[in-house]
Each structure stands twice: as structure tokens, then as C-alpha cells.
Amino acid sequence: MYRDECERLLGNTQHYKRLSRDPTSDIQEEMSFLVTKGIKNDWLTQHEAAFLVQANPRIPYFYILPKVHKGKIPPPGRPIVSGIGSVLDPLSQFVDFFLQPLVKKIPTYLKDTTDVLVLLDSVSFDKTKELLITLDVESLYTNNPQEATLDVLCNLLEANRGESRTSPDFVLDLAHLALMRNYFKFEDSFFLQIQGTSMGSVFAPSLTCLYVDNFERQVVLHEDNPFLQQIELWKRYVDDILLVWTGTKEEALIFSSWLNTADPFLNFTMTIGDNQLPFNVELIVFALENLLCGSYDTM
């Protein structure tokens, strides 16, 4: 059953491409070229260059965590790529160093579950006029479009040019390699992820957060949003959103349908509370799975 679900996921040719051989040596050559370029232009120190080069990298491997909270038998799997010690792992960590400050500038940003709980404790609303709603972005990591995400990152790095000695163009080159060459092994076969990012990659949460932030700025919180006046509060923890809504339930459902036509890669599911905050199981499961990923990856 586990193997069948892995094969079902990997059989999605929109997300994954089977490779004919191990691409590790090719990626090492690309890394060597970028590192040499970085040293030559004084964008990398010798210490940073040494960090980025893995002499004997591990092969990243694919596994799934069953989504038992979905209530389906058999449960669908959440795809994970264990990449610690792989050729792209230090690159992902290095790029994330530049992404984290951008993520923390996001107006809707919630840092972690503690931040979420503090916010929930502080939220007050008029139950006669407002609704407490949660939204979940379905399969955000695997649906996140790679080229569009890099475009968003390019604009953000350019807008924040001057805050680092490292060229934004060089950071983008590194991010491009880490994202577009994200490969892994399952059993005896190698695969390339051609859409989305993989849970298990250090910079994946930052990339997805920045892509959704762009959607929020361009669509949700934009002055042209016809529902903007009904949004009293919009806060997000990765792919889980807390919304305080001043309209009716019927209007909220129309808003949800409108959201789901705005971006072909983002699909929102909405849960409306009945005078209290709906319990968002996804958020808790996401936090637990992050802990599981960390424990598995250190094995």
C-alpha cells in the first residue's frame, strides 16, 4: 500500500520526471562553476565556498508520510525528500539565509505555531458582525510553480538590492540551481521534481511563503479586490490562513470561489467557524510533520 501510493505520486508527470541516470556529478560541475564565479567576484568568501561544495554527497531519497487526518482509507501520502548531506543541501541552506529576511517582512507573516497561538489569544471580534475563518492552501509545496516563484524572488531581491555584498543576480542563480535541479531516488530510479518544491528542503518554506505573499499583495490585499472591505484580518502561517470576515457566510463562500479563480496553482479550502474559531487540524499536523521530517533526516 505504501509503495503503491509512492508510485501514484511519482507517476504525476506534471510534478516529476524520471531520469535515466544519477545526475549528481552534473550538478557538482554546475556548483563548481557558480562557486568559482562567486569567489572571482568577491560574492563568496573561501569559507562560504567550502561550505557549498559537498565532496561526498548523499543521494537524496523520497518517502511519504500518510495523511491520516484526511480520514481516507488508504490515506494519501505527503511527499518528502530527505536531502540532508546531499549535493544541494548546503546550497538550499545558503539561499535560505538571504530569503529569511524577506519572509520576515511579509505583512501577513506568522513565524511558527507559538506565534499563531499568541495571535489567536489576542483576536477579539463581534460575533454578531464578524466570522472567524481558516483557509488552507492545498498541496502548496508540490503545486508551487517553479519559474513563477523564481520571478517573484528576482523582483524581491532586486527591490532589496544593497542590503548584502552578495549580488542579487548571483543569489538568484543559486536559487535557480537548487530549485530546478532538485532530484532524488526512489528504490532504483532517479527522479527530477519539475513542479513545486519538496518538503525536506531547507529553503522550501521560504520560497513558498514568498510566492503566496506575492499573491496576497497582488490579489487578496490589493485595492482592486472587490471583497477587500470585508477582510478585517488576514494572517498566514505557511499555508494556513486566519481570516476575520465582516461579511456573511454566503459572501465568504463567494469570496472563496473568487480566490480559487485567481491563480491556477493555488487552491484554497475554507472552514467557517460558528461564532468561534474553527479548529484547523492541518496546521497542527504540519507542525508535527516538520518534527518528524527532522527526526527522519538525521537518521
Tab-separated table of C-alpha atoms in Angstrom:
chain	number	residue	atom	x	y	z
A	1	MET	CA	0.000	0.000	0.000
A	2	TYR	CA	2.862	2.392	0.895
A	3	ARG	CA	4.709	1.564	-2.326
A	4	ASP	CA	1.531	1.955	-4.384
A	5	GLU	CA	0.988	5.470	-3.010
A	6	CYS	CA	4.615	6.425	-3.731
A	7	GLU	CA	4.249	5.209	-7.299
A	8	ARG	CA	0.942	7.060	-7.663
A	9	LEU	CA	2.560	10.342	-6.633
A	10	LEU	CA	5.676	9.841	-8.724
A	11	GLY	CA	3.515	8.903	-11.698
A	12	ASN	CA	2.284	12.513	-11.878
A	13	THR	CA	4.255	13.671	-14.913
A	14	GLN	CA	3.336	17.302	-14.227
A	15	HIS	CA	5.320	17.170	-10.996
A	16	TYR	CA	8.038	14.560	-11.548
A	17	LYS	CA	10.254	13.365	-14.386
A	18	ARG	CA	12.048	10.028	-14.340
A	19	LEU	CA	15.784	10.344	-15.057
A	20	SER	CA	17.907	7.857	-16.936
A	21	ARG	CA	20.850	8.157	-14.544
A	22	ASP	CA	22.218	9.729	-11.371
A	23	PRO	CA	22.680	13.494	-12.051
A	24	THR	CA	24.909	14.159	-9.029
A	25	SER	CA	28.149	14.648	-10.965
A	26	ASP	CA	26.472	17.058	-13.404
A	27	ILE	CA	25.138	19.146	-10.533
A	28	GLN	CA	28.565	19.152	-8.887
A	29	GLU	CA	30.015	20.636	-12.081
A	30	GLU	CA	27.336	23.351	-12.136
A	31	MET	CA	28.019	24.064	-8.471
A	32	SER	CA	31.754	24.294	-9.121
A	33	PHE	CA	31.144	26.833	-11.889
A	34	LEU	CA	28.933	29.013	-9.677
A	35	VAL	CA	31.290	28.814	-6.708
A	36	THR	CA	34.240	29.843	-8.878
A	37	LYS	CA	32.181	32.741	-10.208
A	38	GLY	CA	31.232	33.758	-6.680
A	39	ILE	CA	34.843	33.784	-5.443
A	40	LYS	CA	36.077	35.643	-8.524
A	41	ASN	CA	33.523	38.438	-7.997
A	42	ASP	CA	34.023	38.519	-4.210
A	43	TRP	CA	30.420	37.391	-3.625
A	44	LEU	CA	31.633	34.363	-1.668
A	45	THR	CA	34.309	34.004	0.967
A	46	GLN	CA	36.567	30.964	0.905
A	47	HIS	CA	34.700	29.668	3.960
A	48	GLU	CA	31.332	30.022	2.190
A	49	ALA	CA	32.704	28.364	-0.926
A	50	ALA	CA	33.961	25.408	1.100
A	51	PHE	CA	30.551	25.123	2.770
A	52	LEU	CA	28.736	24.963	-0.576
A	53	VAL	CA	30.852	22.149	-2.011
A	54	GLN	CA	29.955	18.620	-0.891
A	55	ALA	CA	32.894	16.329	-1.650
A	56	ASN	CA	30.988	13.081	-0.978
A	57	PRO	CA	27.285	13.937	-1.103
A	58	ARG	CA	24.497	11.574	-0.118
A	59	ILE	CA	21.803	10.708	-2.625
A	60	PRO	CA	18.503	12.378	-1.576
A	61	TYR	CA	15.708	9.846	-1.175
A	62	PHE	CA	11.952	10.031	-1.477
A	63	TYR	CA	9.412	8.868	1.106
A	64	ILE	CA	5.888	9.753	2.173
A	65	LEU	CA	4.042	10.495	5.383
A	66	PRO	CA	0.455	9.226	5.412
A	67	LYS	CA	-2.155	11.983	5.830
A	68	VAL	CA	-4.187	10.053	8.391
A	69	HIS	CA	-6.091	13.216	9.380
A	70	LYS	CA	-7.773	13.255	5.959
A	71	GLY	CA	-9.993	10.374	7.034
A	72	LYS	CA	-9.426	8.429	3.813
A	73	ILE	CA	-8.635	4.715	3.530
A	74	PRO	CA	-5.960	4.183	2.408
A	75	PRO	CA	-4.618	7.589	3.486
A	76	PRO	CA	-2.986	9.766	0.817
A	77	GLY	CA	0.727	10.424	1.217
A	78	ARG	CA	2.580	13.665	1.752
A	79	PRO	CA	5.780	13.534	-0.369
A	80	ILE	CA	9.053	14.234	1.428
A	81	VAL	CA	12.597	14.333	0.068
A	82	SER	CA	15.313	13.663	2.625
A	83	GLY	CA	18.160	15.783	1.350
A	84	ILE	CA	20.470	16.248	4.330
A	85	GLY	CA	24.040	15.772	3.178
A	86	SER	CA	23.065	15.880	-0.490
A	87	VAL	CA	24.813	17.979	-3.136
A	88	LEU	CA	22.071	20.649	-2.995
A	89	ASP	CA	21.605	20.727	0.782
A	90	PRO	CA	24.245	23.396	1.604
A	91	LEU	CA	23.056	25.434	-1.372
A	92	SER	CA	19.479	25.378	-0.063
A	93	GLN	CA	20.711	26.474	3.384
A	94	PHE	CA	22.825	29.271	1.906
A	95	VAL	CA	19.995	30.635	-0.241
A	96	ASP	CA	17.600	30.483	2.708
A	97	PHE	CA	19.929	32.831	4.590
A	98	PHE	CA	19.003	35.520	2.039
A	99	LEU	CA	15.320	34.578	1.897
A	100	GLN	CA	14.598	34.633	5.616
A	101	PRO	CA	14.833	38.452	5.968
A	102	LEU	CA	12.410	38.788	3.025
A	103	VAL	CA	9.967	36.349	4.627
A	104	LYS	CA	10.027	38.258	7.913
A	105	LYS	CA	8.977	41.423	6.067
A	106	ILE	CA	5.753	39.800	4.865
A	107	PRO	CA	2.850	41.770	6.431
A	108	THR	CA	0.764	38.620	6.972
A	109	TYR	CA	3.695	36.600	8.333
A	110	LEU	CA	3.282	34.283	11.319
A	111	LYS	CA	6.591	32.776	12.434
A	112	ASP	CA	5.511	29.491	13.989
A	113	THR	CA	2.793	27.746	15.973
A	114	THR	CA	3.621	29.832	19.055
A	115	ASP	CA	3.076	32.990	17.023
A	116	VAL	CA	-0.240	31.526	15.841
A	117	LEU	CA	-1.372	30.763	19.391
A	118	VAL	CA	-0.433	34.254	20.591
A	119	LEU	CA	-2.441	35.754	17.740
A	120	LEU	CA	-5.451	33.533	18.452
A	121	ASP	CA	-5.350	34.558	22.092
A	122	SER	CA	-5.383	38.242	21.108
A	123	VAL	CA	-8.107	38.060	18.454
A	124	SER	CA	-11.368	39.665	19.502
A	125	PHE	CA	-14.387	40.001	17.307
A	126	ASP	CA	-18.057	40.900	17.311
A	127	LYS	CA	-19.829	37.596	16.736
A	128	THR	CA	-22.922	39.433	15.530
A	129	LYS	CA	-20.993	41.104	12.706
A	130	GLU	CA	-17.852	39.037	12.057
A	131	LEU	CA	-16.868	35.478	11.224
A	132	LEU	CA	-13.698	33.636	12.166
A	133	ILE	CA	-12.479	31.615	9.200
A	134	THR	CA	-9.486	29.452	8.361
A	135	LEU	CA	-8.237	28.757	4.847
A	136	ASP	CA	-5.757	26.116	3.772
A	137	VAL	CA	-3.721	26.199	0.561
A	138	GLU	CA	-3.952	22.664	-0.788
A	139	SER	CA	-0.648	20.885	-1.602
A	140	LEU	CA	1.222	24.184	-1.635
A	141	TYR	CA	4.705	22.678	-1.838
A	142	THR	CA	4.039	20.379	-4.779
A	143	ASN	CA	1.850	22.849	-6.683
A	144	ASN	CA	4.142	25.844	-6.326
A	145	PRO	CA	5.221	26.880	-9.874
A	146	GLN	CA	8.996	26.962	-10.181
A	147	GLU	CA	9.509	29.604	-12.888
A	148	ALA	CA	6.891	31.963	-11.428
A	149	THR	CA	8.407	31.559	-7.966
A	150	LEU	CA	11.845	32.475	-9.305
A	151	ASP	CA	10.307	35.548	-10.991
A	152	VAL	CA	8.854	36.634	-7.650
A	153	LEU	CA	12.206	36.052	-5.970
A	154	CYS	CA	14.012	38.025	-8.680
A	155	ASN	CA	11.801	41.060	-8.077
A	156	LEU	CA	12.193	40.857	-4.309
A	157	LEU	CA	15.972	40.507	-4.431
A	158	GLU	CA	16.198	43.444	-6.836
A	159	ALA	CA	13.953	45.574	-4.610
A	160	ASN	CA	16.225	44.816	-1.636
A	161	ARG	CA	19.490	45.271	-3.533
A	162	GLY	CA	22.205	46.868	-1.463
A	163	GLU	CA	21.421	45.098	1.800
A	164	SER	CA	24.082	42.439	1.125
A	165	ARG	CA	27.501	42.329	-0.519
A	166	THR	CA	26.332	39.295	-2.480
A	167	SER	CA	24.848	40.150	-5.857
A	168	PRO	CA	21.065	39.507	-6.069
A	169	ASP	CA	21.664	38.009	-9.520
A	170	PHE	CA	24.102	35.530	-8.003
A	171	VAL	CA	21.656	34.568	-5.231
A	172	LEU	CA	19.035	34.027	-7.928
A	173	ASP	CA	21.452	31.788	-9.870
A	174	LEU	CA	21.978	29.708	-6.735
A	175	ALA	CA	18.237	29.514	-6.062
A	176	HIS	CA	17.616	28.506	-9.669
A	177	LEU	CA	20.060	25.607	-9.391
A	178	ALA	CA	18.695	24.447	-6.030
A	179	LEU	CA	15.095	24.547	-7.245
A	180	MET	CA	15.331	23.394	-10.861
A	181	ARG	CA	17.814	20.551	-10.239
A	182	ASN	CA	16.001	19.113	-7.227
A	183	TYR	CA	16.390	15.358	-7.758
A	184	PHE	CA	16.009	12.268	-5.611
A	185	LYS	CA	15.985	8.494	-5.668
A	186	PHE	CA	13.129	6.097	-5.031
A	187	GLU	CA	14.095	2.436	-4.949
A	188	ASP	CA	16.380	2.054	-8.005
A	189	SER	CA	15.101	5.049	-10.008
A	190	PHE	CA	16.096	8.707	-10.080
A	191	PHE	CA	13.550	11.495	-10.461
A	192	LEU	CA	13.594	15.251	-11.025
A	193	GLN	CA	10.928	17.466	-9.471
A	194	ILE	CA	9.684	19.686	-12.308
A	195	GLN	CA	6.916	21.475	-10.420
A	196	GLY	CA	6.892	22.668	-6.845
A	197	THR	CA	9.418	22.322	-4.082
A	198	SER	CA	9.986	19.361	-1.804
A	199	MET	CA	9.218	19.228	1.872
A	200	GLY	CA	12.585	18.456	3.416
A	201	SER	CA	14.447	21.161	1.510
A	202	VAL	CA	15.618	23.930	3.854
A	203	PHE	CA	14.577	26.821	1.643
A	204	ALA	CA	11.218	25.343	0.556
A	205	PRO	CA	9.118	27.074	3.277
A	206	SER	CA	10.676	30.446	2.447
A	207	LEU	CA	10.130	30.048	-1.298
A	208	THR	CA	6.501	29.041	-0.908
A	209	CYS	CA	5.860	31.830	1.616
A	210	LEU	CA	7.245	34.423	-0.790
A	211	TYR	CA	5.150	33.116	-3.672
A	212	VAL	CA	1.941	33.264	-1.610
A	213	ASP	CA	2.942	36.709	-0.312
A	214	ASN	CA	3.083	37.935	-3.893
A	215	PHE	CA	-0.413	36.524	-4.465
A	216	GLU	CA	-1.650	38.244	-1.312
A	217	ARG	CA	-0.214	41.598	-2.371
A	218	GLN	CA	-1.392	41.337	-5.978
A	219	VAL	CA	-4.825	39.834	-5.309
A	220	VAL	CA	-6.060	39.444	-1.717
A	221	LEU	CA	-4.910	42.725	-0.166
A	222	HIS	CA	-4.919	44.706	-3.400
A	223	GLU	CA	-7.217	47.713	-3.695
A	224	ASP	CA	-8.929	46.112	-6.694
A	225	ASN	CA	-10.124	43.161	-4.614
A	226	PRO	CA	-13.941	43.575	-4.551
A	227	PHE	CA	-14.031	41.827	-1.152
A	228	LEU	CA	-11.281	43.886	0.487
A	229	GLN	CA	-13.612	45.783	2.822
A	230	GLN	CA	-14.846	42.519	4.342
A	231	ILE	CA	-11.326	41.386	5.296
A	232	GLU	CA	-10.789	42.597	8.844
A	233	LEU	CA	-7.736	40.382	9.469
A	234	TRP	CA	-5.658	38.129	7.207
A	235	LYS	CA	-2.672	36.325	8.759
A	236	ARG	CA	-0.813	33.302	7.438
A	237	TYR	CA	1.371	30.515	8.783
A	238	VAL	CA	2.946	28.997	5.628
A	239	ASP	CA	-0.203	27.531	4.018
A	240	ASP	CA	-2.711	28.087	6.843
A	241	ILE	CA	-4.600	31.374	6.958
A	242	LEU	CA	-6.629	33.038	9.699
A	243	LEU	CA	-9.311	35.383	8.391
A	244	VAL	CA	-11.654	37.666	10.308
A	245	TRP	CA	-14.529	38.345	7.917
A	246	THR	CA	-17.082	41.133	8.291
A	247	GLY	CA	-19.483	39.831	5.639
A	248	THR	CA	-21.977	36.977	5.650
A	249	LYS	CA	-21.285	33.244	5.237
A	250	GLU	CA	-22.724	33.397	1.746
A	251	GLU	CA	-20.358	36.240	0.831
A	252	ALA	CA	-17.429	34.306	2.349
A	253	LEU	CA	-18.187	31.328	0.119
A	254	ILE	CA	-18.345	33.603	-2.917
A	255	PHE	CA	-15.003	35.082	-1.851
A	256	SER	CA	-13.525	31.570	-1.589
A	257	SER	CA	-14.692	30.746	-5.112
A	258	TRP	CA	-13.228	34.025	-6.356
A	259	LEU	CA	-9.877	33.238	-4.723
A	260	ASN	CA	-9.750	29.891	-6.480
A	261	THR	CA	-10.000	31.512	-9.896
A	262	ALA	CA	-7.172	33.979	-9.299
A	263	ASP	CA	-4.156	31.638	-9.563
A	264	PRO	CA	-4.164	28.220	-11.264
A	265	PHE	CA	-1.536	26.922	-8.823
A	266	LEU	CA	-3.275	27.963	-5.593
A	267	ASN	CA	-6.411	26.241	-4.381
A	268	PHE	CA	-7.967	27.297	-1.077
A	269	THR	CA	-10.269	25.289	1.155
A	270	MET	CA	-12.313	27.295	3.651
A	271	THR	CA	-13.682	26.403	7.078
A	272	ILE	CA	-16.127	28.856	8.644
A	273	GLY	CA	-16.450	28.924	12.426
A	274	ASP	CA	-19.840	29.175	14.094
A	275	ASN	CA	-19.139	32.103	16.431
A	276	GLN	CA	-15.784	30.564	17.329
A	277	LEU	CA	-12.521	29.775	15.624
A	278	PRO	CA	-12.687	26.579	13.544
A	279	PHE	CA	-10.118	24.026	14.705
A	280	ASN	CA	-7.558	23.771	11.914
A	281	VAL	CA	-6.178	20.245	12.059
A	282	GLU	CA	-3.898	20.887	9.072
A	283	LEU	CA	-1.877	23.480	10.973
A	284	ILE	CA	-1.171	21.116	13.883
A	285	VAL	CA	-0.342	18.223	11.554
A	286	PHE	CA	2.043	20.433	9.553
A	287	ALA	CA	3.970	21.284	12.732
A	288	LEU	CA	4.138	17.637	13.800
A	289	GLU	CA	5.287	16.528	10.360
A	290	ASN	CA	8.082	19.090	10.418
A	291	LEU	CA	9.308	17.461	13.632
A	292	LEU	CA	9.036	14.016	12.051
A	293	CYS	CA	10.930	15.166	8.969
A	294	GLY	CA	13.726	16.468	11.155
A	295	SER	CA	13.995	13.223	13.126
A	296	TYR	CA	13.944	11.073	9.993
A	297	ASP	CA	16.528	13.172	8.205
A	298	THR	CA	19.062	12.830	10.989
A	299	MET	CA	18.956	9.024	10.830
